[in-house]
GROMACS .gro file of C-alpha atoms in nm:
model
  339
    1UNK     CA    1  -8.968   8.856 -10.586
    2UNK     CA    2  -8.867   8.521 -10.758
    3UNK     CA    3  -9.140   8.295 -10.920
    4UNK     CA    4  -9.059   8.049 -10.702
    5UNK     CA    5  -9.030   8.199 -10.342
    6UNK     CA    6  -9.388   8.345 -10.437
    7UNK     CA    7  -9.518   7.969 -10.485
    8UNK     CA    8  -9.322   7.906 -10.153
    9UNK     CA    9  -9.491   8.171  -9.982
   10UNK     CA   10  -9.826   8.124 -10.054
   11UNK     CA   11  -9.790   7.730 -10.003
   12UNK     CA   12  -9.711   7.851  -9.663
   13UNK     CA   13  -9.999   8.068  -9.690
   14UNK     CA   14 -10.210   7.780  -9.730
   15UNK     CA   15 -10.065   7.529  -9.466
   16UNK     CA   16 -10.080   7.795  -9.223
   17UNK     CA   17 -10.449   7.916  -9.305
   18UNK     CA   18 -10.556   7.514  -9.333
   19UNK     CA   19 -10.348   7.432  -8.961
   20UNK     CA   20 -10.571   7.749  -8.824
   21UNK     CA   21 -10.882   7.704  -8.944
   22UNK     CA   22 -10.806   7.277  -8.822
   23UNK     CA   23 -10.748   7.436  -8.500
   24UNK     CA   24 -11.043   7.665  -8.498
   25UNK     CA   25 -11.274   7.395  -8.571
   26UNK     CA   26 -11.120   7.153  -8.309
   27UNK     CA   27 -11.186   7.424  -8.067
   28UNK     CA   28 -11.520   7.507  -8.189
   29UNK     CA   29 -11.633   7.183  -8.132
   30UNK     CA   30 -11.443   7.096  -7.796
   31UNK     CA   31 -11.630   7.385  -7.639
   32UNK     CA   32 -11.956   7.252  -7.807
   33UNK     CA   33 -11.902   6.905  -7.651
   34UNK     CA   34 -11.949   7.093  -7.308
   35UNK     CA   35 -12.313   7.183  -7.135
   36UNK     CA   36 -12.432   7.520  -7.259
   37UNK     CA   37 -12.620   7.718  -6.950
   38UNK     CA   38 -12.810   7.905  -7.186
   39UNK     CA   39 -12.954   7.548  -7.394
   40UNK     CA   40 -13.033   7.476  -6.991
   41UNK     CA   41 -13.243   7.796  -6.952
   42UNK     CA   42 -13.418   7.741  -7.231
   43UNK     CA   43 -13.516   7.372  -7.162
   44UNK     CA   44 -13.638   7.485  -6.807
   45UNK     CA   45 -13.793   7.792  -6.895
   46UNK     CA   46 -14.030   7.530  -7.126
   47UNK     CA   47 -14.053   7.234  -6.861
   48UNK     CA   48 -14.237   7.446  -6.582
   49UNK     CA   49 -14.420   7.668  -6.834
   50UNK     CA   50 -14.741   7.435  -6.746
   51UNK     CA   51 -14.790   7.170  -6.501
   52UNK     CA   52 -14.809   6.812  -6.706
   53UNK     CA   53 -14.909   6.524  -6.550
   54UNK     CA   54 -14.890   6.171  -6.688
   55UNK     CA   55 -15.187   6.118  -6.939
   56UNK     CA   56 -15.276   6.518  -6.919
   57UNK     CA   57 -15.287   6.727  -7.242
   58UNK     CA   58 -14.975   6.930  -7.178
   59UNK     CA   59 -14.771   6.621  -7.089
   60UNK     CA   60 -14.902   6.467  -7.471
   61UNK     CA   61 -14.805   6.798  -7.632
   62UNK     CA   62 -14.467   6.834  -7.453
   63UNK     CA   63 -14.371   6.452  -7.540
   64UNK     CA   64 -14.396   6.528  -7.915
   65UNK     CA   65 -14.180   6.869  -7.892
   66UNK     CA   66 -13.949   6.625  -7.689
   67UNK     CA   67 -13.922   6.404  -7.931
   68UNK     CA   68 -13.904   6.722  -8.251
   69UNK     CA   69 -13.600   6.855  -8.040
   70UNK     CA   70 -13.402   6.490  -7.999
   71UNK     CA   71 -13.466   6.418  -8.374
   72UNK     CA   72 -13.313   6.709  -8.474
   73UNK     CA   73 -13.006   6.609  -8.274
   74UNK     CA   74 -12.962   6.309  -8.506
   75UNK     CA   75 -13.112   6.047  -8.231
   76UNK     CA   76 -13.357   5.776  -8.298
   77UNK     CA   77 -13.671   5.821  -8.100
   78UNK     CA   78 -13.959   5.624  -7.973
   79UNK     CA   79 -14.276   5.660  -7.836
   80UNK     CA   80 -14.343   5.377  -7.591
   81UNK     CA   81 -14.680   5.390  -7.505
   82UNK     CA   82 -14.861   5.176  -7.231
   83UNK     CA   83 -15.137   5.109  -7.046
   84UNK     CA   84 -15.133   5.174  -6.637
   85UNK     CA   85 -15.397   5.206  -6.328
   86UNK     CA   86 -15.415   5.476  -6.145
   87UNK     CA   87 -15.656   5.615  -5.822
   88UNK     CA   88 -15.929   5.796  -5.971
   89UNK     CA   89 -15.917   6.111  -5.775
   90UNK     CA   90 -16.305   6.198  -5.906
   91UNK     CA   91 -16.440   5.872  -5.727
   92UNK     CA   92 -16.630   5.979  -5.420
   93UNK     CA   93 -16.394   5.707  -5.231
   94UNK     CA   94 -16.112   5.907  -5.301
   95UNK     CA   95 -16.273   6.255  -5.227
   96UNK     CA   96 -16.451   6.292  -5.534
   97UNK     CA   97 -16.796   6.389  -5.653
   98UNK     CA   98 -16.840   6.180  -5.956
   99UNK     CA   99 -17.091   5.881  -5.795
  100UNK     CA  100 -17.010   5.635  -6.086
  101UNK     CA  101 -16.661   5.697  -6.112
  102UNK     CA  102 -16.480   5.382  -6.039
  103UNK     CA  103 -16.178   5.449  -5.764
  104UNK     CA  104 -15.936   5.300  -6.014
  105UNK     CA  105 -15.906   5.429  -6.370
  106UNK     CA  106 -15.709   5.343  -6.693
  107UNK     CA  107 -15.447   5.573  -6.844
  108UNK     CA  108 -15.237   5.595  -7.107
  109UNK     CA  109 -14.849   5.723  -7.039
  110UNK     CA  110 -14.567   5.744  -7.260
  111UNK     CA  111 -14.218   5.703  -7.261
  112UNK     CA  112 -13.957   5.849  -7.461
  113UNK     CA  113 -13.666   5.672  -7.580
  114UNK     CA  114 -13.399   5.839  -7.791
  115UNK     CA  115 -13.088   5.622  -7.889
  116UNK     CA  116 -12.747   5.740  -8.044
  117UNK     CA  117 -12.571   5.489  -8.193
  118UNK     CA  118 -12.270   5.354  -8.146
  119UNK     CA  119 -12.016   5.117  -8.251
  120UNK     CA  120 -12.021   4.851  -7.970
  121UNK     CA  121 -12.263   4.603  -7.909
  122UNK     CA  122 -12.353   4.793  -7.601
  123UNK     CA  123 -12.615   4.982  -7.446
  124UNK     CA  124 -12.574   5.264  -7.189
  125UNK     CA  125 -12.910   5.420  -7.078
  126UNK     CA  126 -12.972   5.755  -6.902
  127UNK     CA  127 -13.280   5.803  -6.750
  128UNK     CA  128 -13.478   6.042  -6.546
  129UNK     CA  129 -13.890   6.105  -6.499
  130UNK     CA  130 -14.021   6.437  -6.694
  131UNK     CA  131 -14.398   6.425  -6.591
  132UNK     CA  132 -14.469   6.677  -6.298
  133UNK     CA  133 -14.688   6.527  -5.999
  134UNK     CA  134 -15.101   6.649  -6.039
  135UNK     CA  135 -15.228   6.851  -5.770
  136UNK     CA  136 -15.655   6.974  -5.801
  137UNK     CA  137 -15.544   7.268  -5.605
  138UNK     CA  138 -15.193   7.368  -5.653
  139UNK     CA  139 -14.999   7.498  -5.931
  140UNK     CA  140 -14.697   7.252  -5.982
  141UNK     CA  141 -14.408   7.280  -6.195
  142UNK     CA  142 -14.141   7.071  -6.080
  143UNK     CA  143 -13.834   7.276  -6.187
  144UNK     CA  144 -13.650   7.063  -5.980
  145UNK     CA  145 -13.844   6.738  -5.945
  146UNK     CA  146 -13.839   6.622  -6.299
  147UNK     CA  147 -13.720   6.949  -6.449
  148UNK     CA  148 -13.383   6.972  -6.379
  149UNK     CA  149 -13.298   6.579  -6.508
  150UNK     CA  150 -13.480   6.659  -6.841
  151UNK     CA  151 -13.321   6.964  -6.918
  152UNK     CA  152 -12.946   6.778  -6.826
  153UNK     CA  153 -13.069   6.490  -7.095
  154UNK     CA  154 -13.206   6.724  -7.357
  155UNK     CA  155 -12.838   6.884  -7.351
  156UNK     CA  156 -12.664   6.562  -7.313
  157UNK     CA  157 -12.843   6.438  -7.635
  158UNK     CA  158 -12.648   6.753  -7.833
  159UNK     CA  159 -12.324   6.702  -7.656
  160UNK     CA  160 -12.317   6.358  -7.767
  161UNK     CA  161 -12.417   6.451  -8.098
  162UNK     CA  162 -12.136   6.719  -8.154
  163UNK     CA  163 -11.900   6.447  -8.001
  164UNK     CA  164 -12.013   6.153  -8.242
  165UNK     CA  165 -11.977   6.436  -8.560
  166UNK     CA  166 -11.650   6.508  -8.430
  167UNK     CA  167 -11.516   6.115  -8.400
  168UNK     CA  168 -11.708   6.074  -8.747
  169UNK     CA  169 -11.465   6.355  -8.888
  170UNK     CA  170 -11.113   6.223  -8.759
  171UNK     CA  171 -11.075   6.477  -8.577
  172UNK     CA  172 -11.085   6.393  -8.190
  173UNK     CA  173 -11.106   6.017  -8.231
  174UNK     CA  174 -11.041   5.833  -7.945
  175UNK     CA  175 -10.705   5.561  -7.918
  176UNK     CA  176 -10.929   5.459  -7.607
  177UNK     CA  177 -11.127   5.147  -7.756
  178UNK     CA  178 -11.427   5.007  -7.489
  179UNK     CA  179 -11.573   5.356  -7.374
  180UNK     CA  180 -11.920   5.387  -7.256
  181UNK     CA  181 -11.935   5.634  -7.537
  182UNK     CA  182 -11.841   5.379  -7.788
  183UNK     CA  183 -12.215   5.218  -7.680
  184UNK     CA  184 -12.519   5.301  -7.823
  185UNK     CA  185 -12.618   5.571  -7.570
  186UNK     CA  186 -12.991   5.594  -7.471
  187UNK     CA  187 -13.206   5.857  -7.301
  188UNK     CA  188 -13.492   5.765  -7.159
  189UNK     CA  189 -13.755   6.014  -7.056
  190UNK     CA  190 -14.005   5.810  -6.788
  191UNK     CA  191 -14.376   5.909  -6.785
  192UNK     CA  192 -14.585   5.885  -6.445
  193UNK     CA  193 -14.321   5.827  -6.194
  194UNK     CA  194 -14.511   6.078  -5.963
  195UNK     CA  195 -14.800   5.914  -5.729
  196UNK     CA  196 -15.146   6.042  -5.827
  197UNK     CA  197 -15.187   6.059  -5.438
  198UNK     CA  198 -15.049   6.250  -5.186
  199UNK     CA  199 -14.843   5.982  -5.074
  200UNK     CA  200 -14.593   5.717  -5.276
  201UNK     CA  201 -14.787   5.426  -5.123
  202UNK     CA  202 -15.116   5.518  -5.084
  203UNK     CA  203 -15.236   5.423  -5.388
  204UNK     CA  204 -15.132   5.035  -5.284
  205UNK     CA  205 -15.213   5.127  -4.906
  206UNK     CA  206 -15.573   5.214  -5.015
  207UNK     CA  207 -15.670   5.046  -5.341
  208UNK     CA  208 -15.407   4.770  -5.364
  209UNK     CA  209 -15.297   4.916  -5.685
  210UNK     CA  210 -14.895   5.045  -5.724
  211UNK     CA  211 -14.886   5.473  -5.770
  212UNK     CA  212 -14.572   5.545  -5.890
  213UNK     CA  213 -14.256   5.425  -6.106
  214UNK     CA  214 -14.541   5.352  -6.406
  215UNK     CA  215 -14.319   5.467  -6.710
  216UNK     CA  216 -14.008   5.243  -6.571
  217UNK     CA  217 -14.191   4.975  -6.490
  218UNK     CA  218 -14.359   4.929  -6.836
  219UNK     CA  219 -13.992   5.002  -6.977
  220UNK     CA  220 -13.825   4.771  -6.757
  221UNK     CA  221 -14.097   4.462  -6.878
  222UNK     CA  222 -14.069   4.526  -7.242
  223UNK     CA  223 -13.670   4.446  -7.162
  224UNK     CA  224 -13.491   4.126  -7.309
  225UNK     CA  225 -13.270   3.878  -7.106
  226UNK     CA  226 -13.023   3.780  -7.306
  227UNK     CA  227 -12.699   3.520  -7.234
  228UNK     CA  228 -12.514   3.876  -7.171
  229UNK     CA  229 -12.732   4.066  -6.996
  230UNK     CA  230 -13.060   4.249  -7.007
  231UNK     CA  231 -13.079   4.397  -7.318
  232UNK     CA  232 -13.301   4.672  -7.501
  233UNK     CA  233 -13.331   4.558  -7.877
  234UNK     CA  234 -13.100   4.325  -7.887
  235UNK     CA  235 -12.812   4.548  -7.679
  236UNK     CA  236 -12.674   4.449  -7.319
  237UNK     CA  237 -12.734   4.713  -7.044
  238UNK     CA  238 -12.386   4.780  -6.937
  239UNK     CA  239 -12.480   5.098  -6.713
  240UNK     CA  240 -12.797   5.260  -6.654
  241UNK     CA  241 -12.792   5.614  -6.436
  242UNK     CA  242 -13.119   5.731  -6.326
  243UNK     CA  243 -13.110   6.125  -6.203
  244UNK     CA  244 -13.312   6.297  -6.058
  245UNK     CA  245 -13.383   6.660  -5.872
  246UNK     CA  246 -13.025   6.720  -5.998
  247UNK     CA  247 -13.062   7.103  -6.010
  248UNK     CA  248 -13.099   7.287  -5.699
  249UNK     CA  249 -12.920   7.572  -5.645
  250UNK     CA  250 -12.742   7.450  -5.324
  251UNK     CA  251 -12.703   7.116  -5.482
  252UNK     CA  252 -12.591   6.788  -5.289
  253UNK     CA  253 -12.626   6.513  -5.478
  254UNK     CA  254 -12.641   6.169  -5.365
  255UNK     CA  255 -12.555   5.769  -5.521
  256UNK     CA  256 -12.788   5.578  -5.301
  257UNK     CA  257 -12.764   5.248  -5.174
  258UNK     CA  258 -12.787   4.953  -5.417
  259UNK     CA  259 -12.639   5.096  -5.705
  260UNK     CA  260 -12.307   4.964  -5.831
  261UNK     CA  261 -11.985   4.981  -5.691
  262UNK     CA  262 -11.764   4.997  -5.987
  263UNK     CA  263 -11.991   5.259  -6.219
  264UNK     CA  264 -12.017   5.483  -5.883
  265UNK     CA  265 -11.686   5.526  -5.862
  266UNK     CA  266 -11.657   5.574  -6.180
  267UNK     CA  267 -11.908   5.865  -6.158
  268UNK     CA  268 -11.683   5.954  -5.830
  269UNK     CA  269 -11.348   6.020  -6.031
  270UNK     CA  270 -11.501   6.248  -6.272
  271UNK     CA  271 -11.710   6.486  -6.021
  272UNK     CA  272 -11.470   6.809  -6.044
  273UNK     CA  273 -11.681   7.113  -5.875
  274UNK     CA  274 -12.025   6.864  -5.834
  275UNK     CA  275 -12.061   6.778  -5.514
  276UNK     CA  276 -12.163   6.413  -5.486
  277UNK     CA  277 -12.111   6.120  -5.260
  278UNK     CA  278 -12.204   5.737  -5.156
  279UNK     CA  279 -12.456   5.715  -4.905
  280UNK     CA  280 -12.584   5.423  -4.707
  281UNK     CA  281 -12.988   5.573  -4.822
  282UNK     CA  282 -13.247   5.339  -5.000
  283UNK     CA  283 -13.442   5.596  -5.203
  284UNK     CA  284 -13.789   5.448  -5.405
  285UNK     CA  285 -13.738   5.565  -5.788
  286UNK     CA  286 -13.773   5.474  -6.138
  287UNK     CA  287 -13.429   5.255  -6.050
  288UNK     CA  288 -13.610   4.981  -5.894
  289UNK     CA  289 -13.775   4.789  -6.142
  290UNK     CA  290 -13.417   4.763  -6.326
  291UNK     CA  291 -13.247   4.670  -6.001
  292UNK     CA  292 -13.489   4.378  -5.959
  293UNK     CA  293 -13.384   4.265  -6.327
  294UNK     CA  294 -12.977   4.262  -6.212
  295UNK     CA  295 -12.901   4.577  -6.482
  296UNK     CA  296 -12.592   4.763  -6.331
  297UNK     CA  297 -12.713   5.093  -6.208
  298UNK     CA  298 -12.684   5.438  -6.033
  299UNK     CA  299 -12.943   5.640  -5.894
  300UNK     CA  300 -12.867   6.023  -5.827
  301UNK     CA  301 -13.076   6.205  -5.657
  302UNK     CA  302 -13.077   6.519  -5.402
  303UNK     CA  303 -13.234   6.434  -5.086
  304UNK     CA  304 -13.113   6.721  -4.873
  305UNK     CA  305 -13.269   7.004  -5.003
  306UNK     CA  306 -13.627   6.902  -4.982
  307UNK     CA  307 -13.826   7.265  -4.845
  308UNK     CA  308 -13.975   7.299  -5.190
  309UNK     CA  309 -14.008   6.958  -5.271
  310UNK     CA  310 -14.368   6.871  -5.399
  311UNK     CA  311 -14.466   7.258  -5.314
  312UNK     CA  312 -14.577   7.534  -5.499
  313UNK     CA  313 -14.237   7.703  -5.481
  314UNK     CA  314 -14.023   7.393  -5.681
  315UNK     CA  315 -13.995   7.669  -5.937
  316UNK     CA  316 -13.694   7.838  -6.148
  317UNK     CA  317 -13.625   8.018  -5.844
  318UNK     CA  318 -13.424   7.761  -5.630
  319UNK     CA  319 -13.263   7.643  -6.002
  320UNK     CA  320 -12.839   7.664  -6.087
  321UNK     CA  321 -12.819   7.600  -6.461
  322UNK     CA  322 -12.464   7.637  -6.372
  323UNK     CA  323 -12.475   7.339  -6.131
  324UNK     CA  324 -12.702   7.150  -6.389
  325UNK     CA  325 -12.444   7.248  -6.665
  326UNK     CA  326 -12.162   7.094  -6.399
  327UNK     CA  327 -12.311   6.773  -6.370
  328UNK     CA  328 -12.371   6.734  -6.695
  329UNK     CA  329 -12.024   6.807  -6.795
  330UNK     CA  330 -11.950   6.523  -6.520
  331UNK     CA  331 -12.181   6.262  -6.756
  332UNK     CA  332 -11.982   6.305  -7.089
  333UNK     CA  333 -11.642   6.268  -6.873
  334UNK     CA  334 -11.811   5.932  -6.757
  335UNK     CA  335 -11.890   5.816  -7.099
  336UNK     CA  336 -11.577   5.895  -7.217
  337UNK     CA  337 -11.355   5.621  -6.937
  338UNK     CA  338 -11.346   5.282  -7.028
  339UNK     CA  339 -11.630   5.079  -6.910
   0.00000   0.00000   0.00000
C-alpha cells in the first residue's frame, strides 16, 4: 500500500467518522427537542406528592425547587412576590372557630417567571396556575388541575433549551426569520388561581373581595403599555397561551371564546394526534386579566372531563404523560411558524 493512498484512506477515514458523528449529534438533539414521557412522570410524580396551596409551606418549598430545576435549564428566573386578600376560612363567619379572626386575611403568593432569551424584540409567554386548591378536609393533589400544565412547562423549558444550544451551534438554524421561537420565550407559573372557597365567586358573593386569578392578576398589573404593545420588561406580548387541565387521560382540549383568531389557528395547524378545537365557551381563568389589557391570547383548557375535577380522585390515575408529551410536542411546532 502506497504512501499516498494510505493518506487518502484515512482522510476518508476522517470525513466519514466527522459526517457520522455530525449526524449522530443532529439526531441526538432532534429527538431531545421532543417531550420526554419519562421527564413528565417525574414532574407529576413531584406535583401531587403534597397538596400546596397558595401561601402554604409546601407551595414555598416547591416554588424554590421550581425555580433550582428552570435555572439549571439555562432560563432566567424570578420570584414575583405579592400581596393578596383572601376569605379567612378560621373566622367564625366563614365556619370557623377562631372569634378574633377577621373574615378577610392577608397572604403572600408568588409567581414564577422564567425567560429564555431570544433574538427578537419579542415576548411570547406561556402560562398555567401550579398551586393546588385548599380543602380542611380533603386530600387534594390536582394532577390534573394545575399538575398537568406545570409538568408540560417544566419540559417545555428543556426543549427550548436543547433547541436554542442547537441554533447556537449552527447546526439546525433556522432560514425562517420572525418565529415565535426567535422571541424571548417566557413561562410563567401563576400562584393562587384556585378560590379559597368552595365556589369561584363566593369570596366576592360573600365578602366583596375577588377569590381567584390572584397570581395573574398581580402579573398582569406589574405589565408595561408600551407604543407596541403590552410589554414585560421592556418586550411586546406578541402571544400569550394559558393551559390548563391539559392532561387527562381521555383528553379533549378546548380554545375558548375570546382568544385570538390568528394564534388559534395557528395552534390548530400544528395539533397532529391532540385533539383540540374552537368552541363558542367563556371559561373564567388566569387569561382574563390579560384579555382586559388587549395582549393576544389563547386559553386551553379541558372542560369535558370534569368527574374528578376538584375531588379527591384528580390524582395520577386519570393522567396520559403520553397525551401531555403530545401537546407539548404541539407547543414547540407553534413556536417554531412564523408569528
Amino acid at each position: 500500500m502506497s504512501v499516498v493512498f494510505v493518506k487518502k484512506f484515512l482522510g476518508l477515514a476522517c470525513v466519514t467518522s466527522v459526517l457520522m458523528s455530525s449526524a449522530f449529534a443532529f439526531e441526538f438533539e432532534q429527538d431531545a427537542a421532543l417531550f420526554s414521557v419519562e421527564k413528565i412522570d417525574q414532574a407529576m410524580k413531584r406535583f401531587v406528592k403534597a397538596p400546596h396551596p397558595m401561601a402554604s409551606f409546601e407551595q414555598k418549598k416547591y416554588t424554590q425547587e421550581l425555580r433550582a430545576n428552570l435555572s439549571r435549564e439555562g432560563w432566567d428566573v424570578q420570584v414575583q412576590k405579592f400581596k393578596t386578600k383572601i376569605p379567612n376560612t378560621a373566622s367564625e363567619k366563614l365556619g370557623g372557630k377562631d372569634k378574633k379572626a377577621t373574615p378577610v386575611k392577608e397572604v403572600e403568593g408568588e409567581n414564577l417567571i422564567a425567560l429564555s432569551k431570544g433574538s427578537d424584540r419579542c415576548l411570547v409567554l406561556i402560562g398555567g396556575h401550579y398551586d393546588t386548591k385548599p380543602y380542611a378536609n380533603m386530600k387534594f393533589v390536582g394532577a390534573n388541575d394545575g399538575g398537568s400544565s406545570t409538568a408540560a412547562m417544566l419540559e417545555l423549558a428543556r426543549v427550548v433549551s436543547v433547541l436554542r444550544k442547537a441554533e447556537a451551534s449552527n447546526r439546525t438554524v433556522s432560514n425562517d426569520a420572525g418565529r415565535f421561537l426567535d422571541c424571548t420565550v417566557g413561562l410563567a407559573f401563576f400562584d393562587g388561581e384556585e378560590a379559597t372557597l368552595a365556589d369561584w365567586n363566593d369570596g366576592e358573593r360573600l365578602l366583596g373581595v375577588q377569590d381567584n386569578i390572584h397570581g395573574s392578576r398581580a402579573f398582569a398589573a406589574n405589565l408595561e403599555k408600551q407604543f407596541d404593545g403590552i410589554a414585560y420588561k421592556g418586550l411586546p406580548i406578541k402571544a400569550l397561551l394559558i393551559i390548563d387541565m391539559i392532561g387527562h387521560k381521555e383528553q379533549n382540549l378546548f380554545i375558548t371564546r375570546g382568544s385570538n383568531s390568528q394564534l388559534a389557528q395557528k395552534l390548530l395547524a400544528q395539533r397532529s394526534t391532540t385533539k383540540i378545537t374552537s368552541v363558542n365557551l367563556l371559561i373564567e381563568d388566569d387569561h382574563l386579566p390579560f384579555a382586559q389589557l388587549g395582549v393576544p391570547f389563547v386559553h386551553i383548557i379541558d372542560w369535558t372531563n370534569l368527574a374528578e375535577w376538584h375531588t379527591a380522585n384528580d390524582t395520577l390515575d386519570i393522567i396520559s404523560n403520553k397525551n401531555i408529551a403530545d401537546f407539548g410536542d404541539l407547543l414547540v411546532r407553534f413556536l417554531k411558524q412564523r408569528r
